[in-house]
Short mmCIF file of C-alpha atoms and ligand atoms in Angstrom, two decimals:
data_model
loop_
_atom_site.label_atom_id
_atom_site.label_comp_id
_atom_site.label_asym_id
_atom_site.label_seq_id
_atom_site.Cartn_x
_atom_site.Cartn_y
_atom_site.Cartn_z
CA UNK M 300 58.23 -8.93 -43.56
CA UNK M 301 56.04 -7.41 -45.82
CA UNK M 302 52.72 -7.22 -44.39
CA UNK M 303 48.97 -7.94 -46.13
CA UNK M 304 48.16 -3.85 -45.82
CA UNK M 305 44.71 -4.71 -46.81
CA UNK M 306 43.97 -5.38 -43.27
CA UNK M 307 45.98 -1.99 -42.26
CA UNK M 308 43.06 0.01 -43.91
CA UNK M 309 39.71 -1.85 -42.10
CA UNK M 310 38.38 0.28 -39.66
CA UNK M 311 38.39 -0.52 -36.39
CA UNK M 312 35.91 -3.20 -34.82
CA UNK M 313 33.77 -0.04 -33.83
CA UNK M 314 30.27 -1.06 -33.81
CA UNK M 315 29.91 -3.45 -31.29
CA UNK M 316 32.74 -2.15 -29.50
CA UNK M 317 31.45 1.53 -28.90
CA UNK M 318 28.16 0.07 -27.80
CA UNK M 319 29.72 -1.70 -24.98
CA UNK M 320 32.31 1.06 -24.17
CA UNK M 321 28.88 3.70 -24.08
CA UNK M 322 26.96 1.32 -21.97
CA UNK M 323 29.81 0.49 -19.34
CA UNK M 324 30.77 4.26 -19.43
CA UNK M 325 27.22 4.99 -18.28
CA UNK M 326 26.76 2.16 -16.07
CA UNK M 327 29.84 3.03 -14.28
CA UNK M 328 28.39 6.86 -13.65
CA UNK M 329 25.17 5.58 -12.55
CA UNK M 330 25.54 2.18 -11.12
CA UNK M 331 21.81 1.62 -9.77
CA UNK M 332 20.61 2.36 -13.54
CA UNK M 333 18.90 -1.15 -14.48
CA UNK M 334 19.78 -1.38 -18.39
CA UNK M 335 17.81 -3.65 -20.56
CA UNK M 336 19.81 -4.94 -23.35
CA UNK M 337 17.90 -5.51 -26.95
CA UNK M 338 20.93 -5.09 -28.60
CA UNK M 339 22.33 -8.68 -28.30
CA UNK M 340 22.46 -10.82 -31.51
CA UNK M 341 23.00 -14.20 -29.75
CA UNK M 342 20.63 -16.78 -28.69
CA UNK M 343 20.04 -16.94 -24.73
CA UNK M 344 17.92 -19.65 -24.45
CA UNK M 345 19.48 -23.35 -23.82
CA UNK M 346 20.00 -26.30 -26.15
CA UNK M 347 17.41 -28.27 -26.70
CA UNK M 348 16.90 -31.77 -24.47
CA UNK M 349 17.42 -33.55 -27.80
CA UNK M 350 20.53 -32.06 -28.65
CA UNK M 351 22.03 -32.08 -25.59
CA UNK M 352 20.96 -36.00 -25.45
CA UNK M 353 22.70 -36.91 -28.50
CA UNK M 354 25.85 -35.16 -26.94
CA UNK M 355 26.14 -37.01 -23.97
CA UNK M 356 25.40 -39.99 -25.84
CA UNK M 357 28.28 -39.23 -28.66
CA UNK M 358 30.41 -37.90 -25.96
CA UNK M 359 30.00 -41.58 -24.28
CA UNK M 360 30.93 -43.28 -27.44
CA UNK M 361 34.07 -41.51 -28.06
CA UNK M 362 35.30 -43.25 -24.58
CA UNK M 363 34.92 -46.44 -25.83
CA UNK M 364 36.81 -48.39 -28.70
CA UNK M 365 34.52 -49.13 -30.80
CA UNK M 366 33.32 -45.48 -31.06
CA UNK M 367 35.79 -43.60 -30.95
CA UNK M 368 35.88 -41.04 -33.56
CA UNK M 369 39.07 -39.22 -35.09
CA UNK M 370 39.10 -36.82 -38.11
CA UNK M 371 35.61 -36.41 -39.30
CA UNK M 372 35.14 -36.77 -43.24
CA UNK M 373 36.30 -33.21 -44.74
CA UNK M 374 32.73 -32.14 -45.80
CA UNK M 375 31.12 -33.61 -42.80
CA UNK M 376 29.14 -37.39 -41.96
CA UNK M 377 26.73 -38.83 -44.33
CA UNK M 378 24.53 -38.96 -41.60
CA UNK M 379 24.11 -35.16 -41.28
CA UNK M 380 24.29 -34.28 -44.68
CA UNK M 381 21.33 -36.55 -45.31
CA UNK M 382 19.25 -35.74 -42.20
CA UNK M 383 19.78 -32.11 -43.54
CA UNK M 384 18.37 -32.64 -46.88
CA UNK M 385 15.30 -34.47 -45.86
CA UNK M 386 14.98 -32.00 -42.77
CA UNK M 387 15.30 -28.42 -45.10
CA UNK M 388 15.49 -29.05 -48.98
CA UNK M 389 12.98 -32.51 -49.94
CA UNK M 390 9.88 -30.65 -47.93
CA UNK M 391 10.75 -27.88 -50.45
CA UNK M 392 11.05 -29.46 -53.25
CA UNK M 393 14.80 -28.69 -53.65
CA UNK M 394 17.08 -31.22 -54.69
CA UNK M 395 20.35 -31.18 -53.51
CA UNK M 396 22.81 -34.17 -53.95
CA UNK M 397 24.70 -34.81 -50.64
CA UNK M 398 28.02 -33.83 -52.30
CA UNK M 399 26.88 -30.78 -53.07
CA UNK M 400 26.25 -29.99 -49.02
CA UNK M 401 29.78 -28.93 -46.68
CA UNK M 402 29.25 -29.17 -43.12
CA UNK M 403 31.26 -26.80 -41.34
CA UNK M 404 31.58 -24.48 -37.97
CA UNK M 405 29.84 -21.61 -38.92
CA UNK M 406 28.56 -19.63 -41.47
CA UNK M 407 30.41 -16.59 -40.45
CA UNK M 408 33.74 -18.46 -41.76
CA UNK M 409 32.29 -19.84 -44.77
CA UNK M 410 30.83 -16.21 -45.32
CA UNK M 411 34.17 -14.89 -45.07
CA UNK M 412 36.00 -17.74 -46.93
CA UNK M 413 34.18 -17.94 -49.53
CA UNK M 414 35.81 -14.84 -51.33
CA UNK M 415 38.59 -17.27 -51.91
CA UNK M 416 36.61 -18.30 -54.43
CA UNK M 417 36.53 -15.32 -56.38
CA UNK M 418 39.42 -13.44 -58.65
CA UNK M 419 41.14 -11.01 -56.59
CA UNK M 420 39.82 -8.12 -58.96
CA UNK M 421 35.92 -9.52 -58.68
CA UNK M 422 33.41 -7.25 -58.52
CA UNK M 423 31.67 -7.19 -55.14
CA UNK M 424 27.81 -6.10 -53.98
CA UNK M 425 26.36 -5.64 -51.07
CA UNK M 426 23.05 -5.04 -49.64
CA UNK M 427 23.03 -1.70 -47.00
CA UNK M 428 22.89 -1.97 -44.59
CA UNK M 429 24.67 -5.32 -43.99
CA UNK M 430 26.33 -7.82 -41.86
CA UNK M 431 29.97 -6.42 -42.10
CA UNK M 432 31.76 -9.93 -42.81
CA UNK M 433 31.19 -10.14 -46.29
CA UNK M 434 32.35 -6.45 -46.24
CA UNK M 435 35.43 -6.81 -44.33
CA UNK M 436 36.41 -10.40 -45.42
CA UNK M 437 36.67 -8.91 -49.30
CA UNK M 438 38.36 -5.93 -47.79
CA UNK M 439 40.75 -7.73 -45.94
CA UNK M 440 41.65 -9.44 -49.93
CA UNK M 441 42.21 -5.88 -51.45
CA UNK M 442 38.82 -6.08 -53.36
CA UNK M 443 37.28 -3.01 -52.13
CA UNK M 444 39.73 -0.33 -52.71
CA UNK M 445 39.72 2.68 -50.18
CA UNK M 446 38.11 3.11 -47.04
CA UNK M 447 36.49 6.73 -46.62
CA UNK M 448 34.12 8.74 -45.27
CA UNK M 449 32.31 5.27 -43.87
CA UNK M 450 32.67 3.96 -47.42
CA UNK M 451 34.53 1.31 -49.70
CA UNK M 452 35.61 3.35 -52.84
CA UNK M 453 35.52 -0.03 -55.14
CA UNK M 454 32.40 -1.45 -53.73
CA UNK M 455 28.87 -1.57 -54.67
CA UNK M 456 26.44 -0.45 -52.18
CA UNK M 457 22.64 -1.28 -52.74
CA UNK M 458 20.83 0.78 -50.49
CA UNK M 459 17.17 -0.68 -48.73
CA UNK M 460 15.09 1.75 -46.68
CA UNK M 461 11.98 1.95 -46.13
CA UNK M 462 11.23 4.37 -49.32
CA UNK M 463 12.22 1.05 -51.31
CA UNK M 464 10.29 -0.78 -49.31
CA UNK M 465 14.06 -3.28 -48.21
CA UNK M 466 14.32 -4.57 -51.98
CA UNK M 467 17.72 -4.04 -53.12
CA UNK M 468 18.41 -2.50 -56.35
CA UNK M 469 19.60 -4.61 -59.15
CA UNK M 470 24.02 -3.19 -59.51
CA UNK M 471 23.89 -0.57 -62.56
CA UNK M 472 27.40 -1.65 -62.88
CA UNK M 473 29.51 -4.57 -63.48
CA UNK M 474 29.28 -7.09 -60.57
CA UNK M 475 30.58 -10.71 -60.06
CA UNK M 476 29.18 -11.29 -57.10
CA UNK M 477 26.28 -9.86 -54.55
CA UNK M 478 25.86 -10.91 -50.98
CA UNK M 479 22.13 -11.20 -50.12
CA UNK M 480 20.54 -12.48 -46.18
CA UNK M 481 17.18 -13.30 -45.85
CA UNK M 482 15.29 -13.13 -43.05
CA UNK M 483 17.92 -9.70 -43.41
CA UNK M 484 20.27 -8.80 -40.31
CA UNK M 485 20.12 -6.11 -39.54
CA UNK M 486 16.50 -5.57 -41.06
CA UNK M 487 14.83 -8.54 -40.45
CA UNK M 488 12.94 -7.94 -43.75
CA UNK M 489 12.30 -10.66 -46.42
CA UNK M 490 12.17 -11.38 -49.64
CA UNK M 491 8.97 -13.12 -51.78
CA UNK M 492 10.21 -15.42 -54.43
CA UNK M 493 8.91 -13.01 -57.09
CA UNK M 494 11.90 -10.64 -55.47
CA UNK M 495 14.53 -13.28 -55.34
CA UNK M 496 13.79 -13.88 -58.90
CA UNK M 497 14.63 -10.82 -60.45
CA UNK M 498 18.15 -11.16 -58.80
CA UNK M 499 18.25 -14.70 -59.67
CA UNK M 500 17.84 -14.11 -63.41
CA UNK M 501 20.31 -10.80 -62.81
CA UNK M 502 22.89 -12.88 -62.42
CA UNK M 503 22.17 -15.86 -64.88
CA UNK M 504 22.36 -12.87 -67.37
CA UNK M 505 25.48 -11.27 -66.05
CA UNK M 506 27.27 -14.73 -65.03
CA UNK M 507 27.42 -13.22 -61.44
CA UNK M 508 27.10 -15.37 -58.16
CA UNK M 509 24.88 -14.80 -55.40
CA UNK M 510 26.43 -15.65 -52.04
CA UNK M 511 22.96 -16.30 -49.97
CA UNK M 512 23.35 -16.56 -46.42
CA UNK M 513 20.21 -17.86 -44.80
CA UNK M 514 21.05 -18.35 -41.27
CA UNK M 515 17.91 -16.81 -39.70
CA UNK M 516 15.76 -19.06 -42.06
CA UNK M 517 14.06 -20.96 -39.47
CA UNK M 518 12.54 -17.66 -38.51
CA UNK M 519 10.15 -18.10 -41.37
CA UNK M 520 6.36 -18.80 -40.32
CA UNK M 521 4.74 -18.27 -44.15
CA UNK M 522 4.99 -20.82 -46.16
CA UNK M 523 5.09 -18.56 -48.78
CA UNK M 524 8.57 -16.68 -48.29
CA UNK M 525 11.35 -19.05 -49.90
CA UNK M 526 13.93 -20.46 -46.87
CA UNK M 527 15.86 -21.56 -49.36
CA UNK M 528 16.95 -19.15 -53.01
CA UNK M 529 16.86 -23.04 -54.26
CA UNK M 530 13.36 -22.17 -54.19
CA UNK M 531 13.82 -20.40 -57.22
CA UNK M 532 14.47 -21.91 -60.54
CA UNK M 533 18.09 -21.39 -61.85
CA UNK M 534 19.40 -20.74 -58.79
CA UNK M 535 21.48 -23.95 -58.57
CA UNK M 536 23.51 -22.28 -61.56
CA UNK M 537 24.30 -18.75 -60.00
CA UNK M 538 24.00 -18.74 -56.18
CA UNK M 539 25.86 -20.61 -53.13
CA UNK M 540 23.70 -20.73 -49.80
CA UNK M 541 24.54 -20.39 -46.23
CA UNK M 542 23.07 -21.92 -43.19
CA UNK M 543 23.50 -22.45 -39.57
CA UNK M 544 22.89 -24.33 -36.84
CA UNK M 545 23.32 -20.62 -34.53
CA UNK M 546 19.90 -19.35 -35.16
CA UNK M 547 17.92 -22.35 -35.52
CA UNK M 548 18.83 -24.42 -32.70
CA UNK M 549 20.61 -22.36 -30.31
CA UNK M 550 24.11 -23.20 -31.33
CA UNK M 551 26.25 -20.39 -30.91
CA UNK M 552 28.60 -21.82 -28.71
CA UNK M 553 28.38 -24.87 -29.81
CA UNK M 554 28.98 -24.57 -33.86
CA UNK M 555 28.05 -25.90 -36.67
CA UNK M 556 26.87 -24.77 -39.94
CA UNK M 557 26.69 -25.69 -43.85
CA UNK M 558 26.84 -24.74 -46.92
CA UNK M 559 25.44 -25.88 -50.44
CA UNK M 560 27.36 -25.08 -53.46
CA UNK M 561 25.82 -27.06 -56.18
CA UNK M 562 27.52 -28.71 -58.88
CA UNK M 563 25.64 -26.54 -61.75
CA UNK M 564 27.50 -23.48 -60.37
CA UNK M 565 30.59 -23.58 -63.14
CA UNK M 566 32.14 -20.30 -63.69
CA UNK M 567 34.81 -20.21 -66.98
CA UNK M 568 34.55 -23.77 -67.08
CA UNK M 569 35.07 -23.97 -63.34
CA UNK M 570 33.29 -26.31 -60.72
CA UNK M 571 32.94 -24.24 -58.20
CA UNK M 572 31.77 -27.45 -55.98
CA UNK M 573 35.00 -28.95 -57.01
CA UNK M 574 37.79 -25.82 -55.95
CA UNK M 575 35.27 -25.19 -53.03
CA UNK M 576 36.29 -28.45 -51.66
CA UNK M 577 39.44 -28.24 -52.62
CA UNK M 578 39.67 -25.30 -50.51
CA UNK M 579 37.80 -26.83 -47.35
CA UNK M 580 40.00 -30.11 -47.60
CA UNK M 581 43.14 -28.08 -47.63
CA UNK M 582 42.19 -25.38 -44.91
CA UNK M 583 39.76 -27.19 -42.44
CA UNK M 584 39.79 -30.04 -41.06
CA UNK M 585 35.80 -30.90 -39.79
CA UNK M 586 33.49 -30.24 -37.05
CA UNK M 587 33.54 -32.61 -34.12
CA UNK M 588 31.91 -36.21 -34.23
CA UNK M 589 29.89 -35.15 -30.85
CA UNK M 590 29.05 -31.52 -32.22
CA UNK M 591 27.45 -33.09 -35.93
CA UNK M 592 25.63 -35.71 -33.25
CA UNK M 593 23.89 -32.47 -32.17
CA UNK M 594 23.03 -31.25 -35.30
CA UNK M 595 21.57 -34.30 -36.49
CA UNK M 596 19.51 -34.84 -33.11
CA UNK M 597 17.95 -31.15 -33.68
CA UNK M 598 16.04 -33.20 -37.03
CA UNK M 599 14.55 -35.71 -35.11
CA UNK M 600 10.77 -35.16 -34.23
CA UNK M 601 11.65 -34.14 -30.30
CA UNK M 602 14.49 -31.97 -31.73
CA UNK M 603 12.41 -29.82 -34.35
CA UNK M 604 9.48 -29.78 -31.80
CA UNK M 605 11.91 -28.43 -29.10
CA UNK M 606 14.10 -26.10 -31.30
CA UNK M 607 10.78 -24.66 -32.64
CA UNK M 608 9.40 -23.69 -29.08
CA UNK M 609 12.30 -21.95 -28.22
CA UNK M 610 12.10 -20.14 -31.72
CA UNK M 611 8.14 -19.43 -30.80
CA UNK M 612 9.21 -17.77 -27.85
CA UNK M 613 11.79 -15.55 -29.51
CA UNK M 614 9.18 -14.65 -32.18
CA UNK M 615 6.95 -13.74 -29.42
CA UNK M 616 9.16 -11.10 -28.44
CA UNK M 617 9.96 -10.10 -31.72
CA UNK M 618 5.83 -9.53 -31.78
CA UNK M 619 5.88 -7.84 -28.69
CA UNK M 620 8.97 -4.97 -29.76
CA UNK M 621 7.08 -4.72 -33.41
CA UNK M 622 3.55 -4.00 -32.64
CA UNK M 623 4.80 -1.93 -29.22
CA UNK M 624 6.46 0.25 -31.34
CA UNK M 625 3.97 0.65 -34.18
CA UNK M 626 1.31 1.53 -31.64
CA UNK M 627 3.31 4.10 -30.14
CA UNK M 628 3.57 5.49 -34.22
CA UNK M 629 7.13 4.50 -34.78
CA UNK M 630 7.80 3.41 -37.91
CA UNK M 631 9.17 -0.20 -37.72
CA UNK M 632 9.97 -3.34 -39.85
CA UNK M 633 11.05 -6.69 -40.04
CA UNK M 634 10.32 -8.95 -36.77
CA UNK M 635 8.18 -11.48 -37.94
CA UNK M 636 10.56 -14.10 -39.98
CA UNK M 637 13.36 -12.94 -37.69
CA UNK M 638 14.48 -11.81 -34.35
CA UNK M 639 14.94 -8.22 -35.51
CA UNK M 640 13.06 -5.26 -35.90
CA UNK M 641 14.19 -2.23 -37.41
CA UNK M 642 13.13 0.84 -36.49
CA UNK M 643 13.49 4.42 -37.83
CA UNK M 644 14.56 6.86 -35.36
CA UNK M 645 12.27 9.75 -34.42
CA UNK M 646 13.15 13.04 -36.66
CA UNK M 647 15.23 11.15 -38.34
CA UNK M 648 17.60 11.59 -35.50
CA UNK M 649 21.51 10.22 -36.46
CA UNK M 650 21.24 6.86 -35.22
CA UNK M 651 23.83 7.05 -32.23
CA UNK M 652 22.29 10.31 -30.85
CA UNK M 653 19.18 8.08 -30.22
CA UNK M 654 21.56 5.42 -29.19
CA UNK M 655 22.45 7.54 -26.22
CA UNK M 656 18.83 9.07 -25.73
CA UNK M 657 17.74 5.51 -25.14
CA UNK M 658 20.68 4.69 -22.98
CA UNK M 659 20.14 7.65 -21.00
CA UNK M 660 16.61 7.63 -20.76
CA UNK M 661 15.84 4.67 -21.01
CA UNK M 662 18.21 2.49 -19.67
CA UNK M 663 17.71 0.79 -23.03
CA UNK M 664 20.26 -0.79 -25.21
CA UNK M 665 19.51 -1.10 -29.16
CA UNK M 666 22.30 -1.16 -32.21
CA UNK M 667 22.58 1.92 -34.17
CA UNK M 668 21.50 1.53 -38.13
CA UNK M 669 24.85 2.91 -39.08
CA UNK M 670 27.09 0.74 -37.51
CA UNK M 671 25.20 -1.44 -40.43
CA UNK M 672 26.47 0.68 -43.31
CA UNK M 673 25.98 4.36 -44.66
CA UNK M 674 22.28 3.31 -45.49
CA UNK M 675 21.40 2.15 -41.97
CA UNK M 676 21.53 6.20 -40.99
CA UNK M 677 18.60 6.82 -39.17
CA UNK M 678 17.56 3.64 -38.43
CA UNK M 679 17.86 1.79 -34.80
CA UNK M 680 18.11 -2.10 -34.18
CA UNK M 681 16.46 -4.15 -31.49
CA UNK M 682 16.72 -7.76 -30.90
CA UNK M 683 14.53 -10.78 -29.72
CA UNK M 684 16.76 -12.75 -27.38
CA UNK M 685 16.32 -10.99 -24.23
CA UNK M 686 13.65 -12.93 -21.78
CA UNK M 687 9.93 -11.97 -22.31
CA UNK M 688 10.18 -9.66 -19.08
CA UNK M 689 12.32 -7.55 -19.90
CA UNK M 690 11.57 -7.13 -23.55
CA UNK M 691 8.05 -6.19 -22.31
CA UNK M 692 9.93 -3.76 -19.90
CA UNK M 693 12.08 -2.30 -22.77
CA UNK M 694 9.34 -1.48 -24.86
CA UNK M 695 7.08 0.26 -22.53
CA UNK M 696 10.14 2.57 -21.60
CA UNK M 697 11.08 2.97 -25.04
CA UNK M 698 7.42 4.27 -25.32
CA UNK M 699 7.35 6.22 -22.84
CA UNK M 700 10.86 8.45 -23.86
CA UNK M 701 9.61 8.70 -27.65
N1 PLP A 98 25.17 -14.70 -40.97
C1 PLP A 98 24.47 -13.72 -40.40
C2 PLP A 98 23.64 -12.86 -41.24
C3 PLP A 98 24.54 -13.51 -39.01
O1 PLP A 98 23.85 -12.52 -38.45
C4 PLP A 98 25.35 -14.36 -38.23
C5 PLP A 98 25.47 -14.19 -36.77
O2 PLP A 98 25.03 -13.28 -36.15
C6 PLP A 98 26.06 -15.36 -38.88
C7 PLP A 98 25.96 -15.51 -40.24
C8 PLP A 98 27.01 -16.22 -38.11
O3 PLP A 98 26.56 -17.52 -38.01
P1 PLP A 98 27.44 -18.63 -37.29
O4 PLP A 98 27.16 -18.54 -35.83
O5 PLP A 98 27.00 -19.91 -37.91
O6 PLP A 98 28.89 -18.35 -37.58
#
């Protein structure tokens, strides 16, 4: 059997892996160490009453005959498709027709399906640092060429740091399609619509796609700051958006997720809207009847007032680690549309060096920048989801080390 030896070259899973190796090595060596952990990217705090509500409730139907439910509809019920419009694109002023909307269970595998899409010699960018599925998903279909020194030979890296101030630079060379995630993981930096724009009309002029994966969008609090690259003129024509239920309403472990691809978005006289769906109806066959019950519940007015509590109180924290940190004189960004801030390491220290000074010391956990990409060097991650207490604790030991 001749194997796919694309996947033979991906690195190993290290990032997340050598956290928890570190962390349990320690732990084991000194077990009455109490270790705070800002390093998780999950939600911790429960499903909302609503949701949960309109899961017993569906779950109650699907015992009886008259509501049972089999198959779902490929791209997901009316019912949630048009509770998600009026819920995130009308208030905008974004129009999106319903068959231009594909429910599915998470945007992690739409992120990494959507290469599918492309031609298997497409051009691919990539903001650094990044969230490493749309990195590994092209690797794994031979786009990327050869993995050294912590880098893809055939891929196109556009660095953010603080000296740019987390804009990406346009690609000086050709590029069919750029990833970009606002509110950014592992940033937590945004873009203003003035910014989205010149990447926008980048790739009307270069007939490039933008694969925009919002997924931390509910993060927002200005008005101002688009949730949606819809936001932008001409961005029905160039760009496919991601979104999830994960971030916004606590729905890790629950799943479910969409994503728009609008039916301006023709490519060589190709719908992508139409081979997109061709795609999902072939490979996937729906989220569950009770699961899209939840979703829709988390529009109503108790869901959004319950789902945006919980959201409050992870922004609180994110608060708490951000302006912590900048009063000790650490440089440190993001953490106000998102759950993450980003911080530089002291001396520009290499990223898992401070790793283990904050383990050690500490009794802190973060995620290293690099584990992010070559550009996240330098740079340290902490995350919102722990409880109130112990971020408070975390910071002041953090502090006190630096
Ligand atoms: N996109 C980004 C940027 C993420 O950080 C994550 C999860 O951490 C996801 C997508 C995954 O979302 P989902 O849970 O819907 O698969």
């Amino acid at each position: 059997m001749k194997i796919n030896t694309n996947l033979a070259k991906l690195p190993a899973g290290y990032l997340f892996a050598e956290v928890a190796k570190r962390v349990k090595a320690y732990s084991a060596r000194h077990p009455e160490a109490d270790i705070l952990r800002l390093g998780i990217g999950d939600v911790t705090r429960p499903l909302a009453p609503a949701v949960v509500e309109a899961m017993k409730r569906a779950a109650d139907e699907m015992g009886t005959p008259q509501g049972f439910h089999g198959y779902s509809p490929d791209f997901g019920y009316d019912w949630l498709i048009n509770a998600i419009i009026a819920g995130d694109y009308a208030p905008r002023g974004v129009q999106i027709a319903p068959d231009e909307v594909f429910i599915s269970d998470g945007a992690k595998s739409d992120v990494g399906n959507l290469q599918e899409l492309f031609g298997p010699d497409a051009k691919i960018a990539v903001t650094d640092p990044v969230y490493p599925v749309y990195v590994d998903s092209n690797a794994m279909a031979g786009r990327l060429g050869e993995y050294a020194e912590g880098k893809w030979t055939g891929l196109t890296y556009l660095p953010c740091n603080a000296e740019n101030g987390f804009m990406p630079p346009l690609p000086e060379t050709r590029v069919d399609v750029v990833y970009l995630c606002y509110p950014n993981n592992p940033t937590g930096t945004v873009l203003t619509k003035e910014q989205l724009r010149v990447f926008v009309d980048w790739a009307l002029e270069n007939e490039a796609l933008i694969v925009y994966d919002a997924a931390y969008k509910a993060f927002i609090s200005d008005p101002a700051v688009p949730r949606s690259i819809y936001e932008v003129p001409g961005a029905d024509k160039c760009a496919i958006e991601c979104c999830s239920f994960s971030k916004t309403a606590g729905f890790t472990g629950t799943r479910c997720a969409y994503t728009v691809v609008p039916k301006a978005l023709t490519y060589g006289g190709v719908s992508l809207n139409r081979i997109w769906g061709r795609r999902q109806a072939t490979k996937f066959n729906g989220v569950s009847y009770i699961t899209q019950r939840a979703a829709q519940a988390v529009y109503s007015e108790a869901g959004q007032r319950q789902i945006m509590e919980t959201i409050e109180y992870y922004r609180g924290n994110a608060r708490v680690i951000l302006d912590g940190l900048r009063q000790a004189g650490i440089l440190a960004f993001g953490g106000v549309h998102s759950p993450y801030v980003w911080m530089k390491t002291p001396g520009d220290m290499p990223s898992w060096d401070f790793f283990d000074l904050l383990l050690t010391r500490a009794h802190v956990v973060g995620t290293p920048g690099e584990g992010f990409g070559p550009a996240g060097e330098g740079y340290f991650r902490l995350t919102a989801f722990n409880t109130l207490e112990n971020t408070e604790a975390a910071v002041e030991r953090i502090i006190s080390v630096l």
